[in-house]
Short mmCIF file of C-alpha atoms in Angstrom, two decimals:
data_model
loop_
_atom_site.label_atom_id
_atom_site.label_comp_id
_atom_site.label_asym_id
_atom_site.label_seq_id
_atom_site.Cartn_x
_atom_site.Cartn_y
_atom_site.Cartn_z
CA SER A 485 -0.09 -0.14 -0.01
CA ARG A 486 0.95 3.59 -0.24
CA TYR A 487 -0.71 6.67 0.96
CA ARG A 488 -0.35 10.51 0.89
CA ILE A 489 -1.52 13.24 3.59
CA SER A 490 -1.66 16.38 1.83
CA PRO A 491 -1.16 20.12 3.62
CA ASP A 492 -4.75 20.70 2.09
CA ASP A 493 -6.18 18.20 4.62
CA THR A 494 -6.58 15.54 2.18
CA LEU A 495 -5.73 11.63 2.48
CA ASP A 496 -5.08 9.43 -0.46
CA VAL A 497 -4.28 5.60 0.26
CA THR A 498 -3.82 2.75 -2.44
CA TRP A 499 -3.86 -0.87 -1.94
CA THR A 500 -2.68 -3.17 -4.59
CA PHE A 501 -3.53 -6.70 -5.00
CA THR A 502 -3.42 -9.33 -7.74
CA ASP A 503 -6.82 -8.46 -9.07
CA GLY A 504 -6.54 -4.67 -9.24
CA THR A 505 -6.41 -1.60 -6.73
CA LEU A 506 -8.47 -0.12 -3.98
CA ARG A 507 -7.97 3.76 -3.51
CA LEU A 508 -9.62 5.85 -0.67
CA VAL A 509 -9.59 9.60 -1.39
CA ALA A 510 -10.65 11.59 1.84
CA ASN A 511 -11.34 15.20 1.78
CA PHE A 512 -10.98 16.56 5.68
CA SER A 513 -10.94 20.13 4.85
CA GLY A 514 -13.67 22.63 4.42
CA ASN A 515 -13.04 23.39 0.87
CA PRO A 516 -13.88 21.30 -2.14
CA MET A 517 -10.95 19.44 -4.11
CA ASN A 518 -10.33 17.66 -7.26
CA ARG A 519 -8.16 14.54 -7.74
CA ASN A 520 -7.41 12.67 -11.07
CA ILE A 521 -8.47 8.86 -11.37
CA GLU A 522 -7.20 6.26 -13.85
CA ASP A 523 -9.15 5.74 -17.18
CA ASP A 524 -10.64 2.53 -16.34
CA ALA A 525 -11.13 3.18 -12.62
CA ARG A 526 -14.77 2.46 -11.16
CA VAL A 527 -16.19 4.08 -7.94
CA LEU A 528 -17.33 1.54 -5.80
CA TRP A 529 -18.66 3.82 -2.68
CA SER A 530 -18.44 7.43 -2.28
CA SER A 531 -20.43 10.32 0.02
CA GLN A 532 -23.37 12.07 -1.11
CA ALA A 533 -22.60 14.84 -3.64
CA ILE A 534 -19.73 13.45 -5.13
CA ASP A 535 -19.18 14.32 -8.75
CA ALA A 536 -16.97 11.70 -10.65
CA ASN A 537 -16.57 12.06 -14.42
CA GLU A 538 -14.33 10.36 -16.34
CA LYS A 539 -10.98 11.14 -15.05
CA THR A 540 -11.67 13.74 -12.43
CA LEU A 541 -13.36 13.19 -8.83
CA GLN A 542 -14.93 16.48 -7.37
CA LEU A 543 -14.85 16.19 -3.54
CA PRO A 544 -17.24 18.48 -1.53
CA PRO A 545 -15.60 19.35 2.17
CA TRP A 546 -15.70 16.31 4.48
CA SER A 547 -16.50 13.57 1.94
CA GLY A 548 -14.81 10.51 0.34
CA VAL A 549 -14.63 8.02 -2.29
CA ILE A 550 -13.53 4.52 -2.72
CA VAL A 551 -12.48 3.43 -6.08
CA LYS A 552 -11.45 0.27 -7.72
CA GLY A 553 -8.53 0.26 -10.46
CA ARG A 554 -7.77 -2.71 -12.84
CA SER A 555 -4.53 -4.91 -12.12
CA ALA A 556 -1.20 -3.65 -13.28
#
C-alpha cells in the first residue's frame, strides 16, 4: 500500500492486489477538492454529492470515495 497526506487536509491511500487496486480519497478540509483517477477506474462507494466524471473526482468538504482500478 501507499498513502499521501497533503497539506490541504486530504488523504489518498492505494492498496494493490493481484486483481487490481483499491483507492480511498478523503477530503477532511472545509473546501472542495479535485483529484484525477485512472481511465478504467470504477467508483465503488462515495459520499453524497461526489461528482465523478471520466478522469476527475470532485469532492466537497468532508467527503470521501473508494475507487477500484484494474490490475497492473
